Amino acid sequence: MRFRFFTPVAQAALALLCAAAAPLASAQAWPTRPITIVMPYAAGGPTDLVARLLAQRMGESLGQPVVVTNAPGASTMIGAEKVARSPADGYTLFIGSVTTFSNNPLMYRKIRYKVEDFMPVSMIARTPYTLTVSPTMPVKNFAEFISWAKGRPGKVFNATTGVGASNQLLGQMLNNEAGIKMADVPYKGSGPALLDVMGGQVDLLFDGINTSAPALKAGKVRVLAVTSEKRSAAMPDVPTFAELGYPNMTASFWYGLFAPAGTPPLVVERLNREVHAALRADDIRTRLVSDGLTVEPGTPQSLGATIARDAQLWGPIIKALNIELD
């Protein structure tokens, strides 16, 4: 009987081949156990509810439970840091937003994660902001508002919900774009701010379309413009800022699904397909549309491009406002 022995070089080559094949085999077998989606917002909110519907659909398709866990606080940074430190194996995922990836890195000095710590999987949905004004304001359209504001420098009051909040940034952007000067009035939330806009205690608020649309329908506010690329089905008579000659005012709040950087490409591709399939479900689409959101699944590359674009959009505004947070 003759025996053949591998040379040391052949043994090394075989070891490298096996090592390279192991992650591929693991990715092809994925998932073999439950998956966790970390939600950086409190339970019960609109984003949380959509994430749970998404998780249920994905779990049914993948054949493994997909569980949503909440890690709210610190402007989404608690949840983001948790996922950034997780193994890149496809079993810990993250619902991230423009706040997490475009704004926080520009504003916080002691942020403990980097955009590069994550792999985009797919956009889920986005929603624009609206320029919502008091019904007592003596204007009927955007052009009249700008003319009115130019005659009242420093005396037009913009409700904001915190330093670096989207409504503060949009207010400053409009100051720059239109040559007006509004003053910020801080509130503890968009609910109290909207109530004061309705009552005429403050002039305006850049608000999410999901809350401004019902107020507009009830005749309690006026909406002069929307920040979406095209008119919203929720308020089709309201022009976009781009239509009005302010294309730089095109912006939205968005959120999507992310995995830790280094997650196997096969797993990312599978997750992307699962998100697309889940978002075709009527119950999820109905929920998103009822909240004023546009369902917008896409590629990992397009989500990465959105992050980069928003950083370029908000960066100069954050710098101009000298926002540096701990």
Short mmCIF file of C-alpha atoms in Angstrom, two decimals, residues 105-228:
data_model
loop_
_atom_site.label_atom_id
_atom_site.label_comp_id
_atom_site.label_asym_id
_atom_site.label_seq_id
_atom_site.Cartn_x
_atom_site.Cartn_y
_atom_site.Cartn_z
CA PRO A 105 -20.99 62.52 13.34
CA LEU A 106 -21.00 66.23 12.46
CA MET A 107 -22.31 67.47 15.82
CA TYR A 108 -21.02 65.25 18.62
CA ARG A 109 -17.42 65.48 19.79
CA LYS A 110 -17.47 62.24 21.80
CA ILE A 111 -19.35 59.99 19.42
CA ARG A 112 -18.29 56.37 19.92
CA TYR A 113 -19.02 54.92 16.51
CA LYS A 114 -18.12 55.78 12.92
CA VAL A 115 -20.16 55.61 9.76
CA GLU A 116 -17.57 53.12 8.52
CA ASP A 117 -18.55 50.74 11.34
CA PHE A 118 -21.73 49.89 9.41
CA MET A 119 -22.73 48.25 6.15
CA PRO A 120 -25.87 49.70 4.50
CA VAL A 121 -28.46 47.05 3.64
CA SER A 122 -31.49 48.94 2.31
CA MET A 123 -33.47 52.11 2.69
CA ILE A 124 -36.88 51.44 4.21
CA ALA A 125 -38.78 54.72 3.92
CA ARG A 126 -38.46 58.47 3.98
CA THR A 127 -40.69 61.43 4.79
CA PRO A 128 -40.30 65.11 3.95
CA TYR A 129 -40.64 68.14 6.16
CA THR A 130 -43.22 70.88 5.73
CA LEU A 131 -43.01 74.62 6.26
CA THR A 132 -46.02 74.89 8.56
CA VAL A 133 -47.20 78.34 9.63
CA SER A 134 -49.78 79.83 11.94
CA PRO A 135 -53.22 80.40 10.41
CA THR A 136 -53.10 83.92 11.83
CA MET A 137 -50.01 84.82 9.79
CA PRO A 138 -50.96 87.44 7.16
CA VAL A 139 -49.68 85.40 4.20
CA LYS A 140 -51.31 82.90 1.87
CA ASN A 141 -48.31 81.47 0.01
CA PHE A 142 -44.55 81.08 0.17
CA ALA A 143 -43.72 84.21 -1.83
CA GLU A 144 -45.85 86.33 0.51
CA PHE A 145 -44.16 84.69 3.50
CA ILE A 146 -40.66 85.57 2.27
CA SER A 147 -41.71 89.16 1.57
CA TRP A 148 -43.30 89.40 5.03
CA ALA A 149 -40.26 87.85 6.74
CA LYS A 150 -37.82 90.19 5.00
CA GLY A 151 -39.66 93.11 6.55
CA ARG A 152 -39.33 91.60 10.04
CA PRO A 153 -35.65 90.64 10.55
CA GLY A 154 -35.20 88.81 13.85
CA LYS A 155 -38.93 89.00 14.58
CA VAL A 156 -40.09 85.87 12.76
CA PHE A 157 -40.04 82.98 15.21
CA ASN A 158 -39.20 79.41 14.18
CA ALA A 159 -40.14 76.64 16.62
CA THR A 160 -37.32 74.14 17.12
CA THR A 161 -37.16 70.90 19.09
CA GLY A 162 -33.54 71.01 20.19
CA VAL A 163 -30.03 72.04 19.24
CA GLY A 164 -29.20 70.42 15.93
CA ALA A 165 -32.76 69.24 15.32
CA SER A 166 -33.90 69.13 11.71
CA ASN A 167 -36.29 72.05 12.21
CA GLN A 168 -33.44 74.24 13.47
CA LEU A 169 -31.20 73.23 10.56
CA LEU A 170 -33.94 73.81 7.99
CA GLY A 171 -34.73 77.19 9.50
CA GLN A 172 -31.10 78.24 9.18
CA MET A 173 -30.96 76.89 5.64
CA LEU A 174 -34.01 78.97 4.69
CA ASN A 175 -32.38 82.02 6.28
CA ASN A 176 -29.36 81.48 4.04
CA GLU A 177 -31.26 80.64 0.87
CA ALA A 178 -33.91 83.37 1.06
CA GLY A 179 -31.94 86.15 2.75
CA ILE A 180 -34.21 86.36 5.79
CA LYS A 181 -33.44 86.28 9.50
CA MET A 182 -35.62 84.12 11.73
CA ALA A 183 -35.13 83.56 15.46
CA ASP A 184 -35.35 80.10 17.04
CA VAL A 185 -37.77 79.33 19.86
CA PRO A 186 -36.89 76.01 21.59
CA TYR A 187 -39.57 73.47 22.53
CA LYS A 188 -39.39 70.08 24.23
CA GLY A 189 -41.10 68.33 21.34
CA SER A 190 -42.90 68.83 18.06
CA GLY A 191 -46.31 68.31 19.69
CA PRO A 192 -46.15 71.41 21.93
CA ALA A 193 -44.50 73.36 19.11
CA LEU A 194 -47.29 72.54 16.67
CA LEU A 195 -49.93 73.51 19.22
CA ASP A 196 -48.31 76.92 19.59
CA VAL A 197 -48.15 77.33 15.81
CA MET A 198 -51.88 76.57 15.69
CA GLY A 199 -52.52 79.13 18.40
CA GLY A 200 -50.32 81.81 16.87
CA GLN A 201 -47.87 81.94 19.80
CA VAL A 202 -45.03 81.10 17.39
CA ASP A 203 -44.91 81.75 13.67
CA LEU A 204 -43.74 78.53 12.06
CA LEU A 205 -42.40 75.02 12.39
CA PHE A 206 -40.61 72.69 10.01
CA ASP A 207 -42.60 69.60 10.86
CA GLY A 208 -42.94 66.03 9.66
CA ILE A 209 -45.67 65.55 7.09
CA ASN A 210 -47.33 62.87 9.24
CA THR A 211 -48.31 65.48 11.85
CA SER A 212 -48.73 68.55 9.67
CA ALA A 213 -51.07 66.85 7.17
CA PRO A 214 -53.89 66.20 9.69
CA ALA A 215 -53.54 69.74 11.06
CA LEU A 216 -53.72 71.14 7.52
CA LYS A 217 -56.79 69.05 6.72
CA ALA A 218 -58.47 70.33 9.88
CA GLY A 219 -57.73 73.93 8.87
CA LYS A 220 -55.58 74.56 11.94
CA VAL A 221 -52.39 75.48 10.05
CA ARG A 222 -51.19 76.51 6.63
CA VAL A 223 -48.47 74.57 4.85
CA LEU A 224 -46.53 76.73 2.40
CA ALA A 225 -43.97 74.27 1.03
CA VAL A 226 -42.69 70.72 1.33
CA THR A 227 -39.06 69.56 1.20
CA SER A 228 -39.64 66.46 -0.95
#
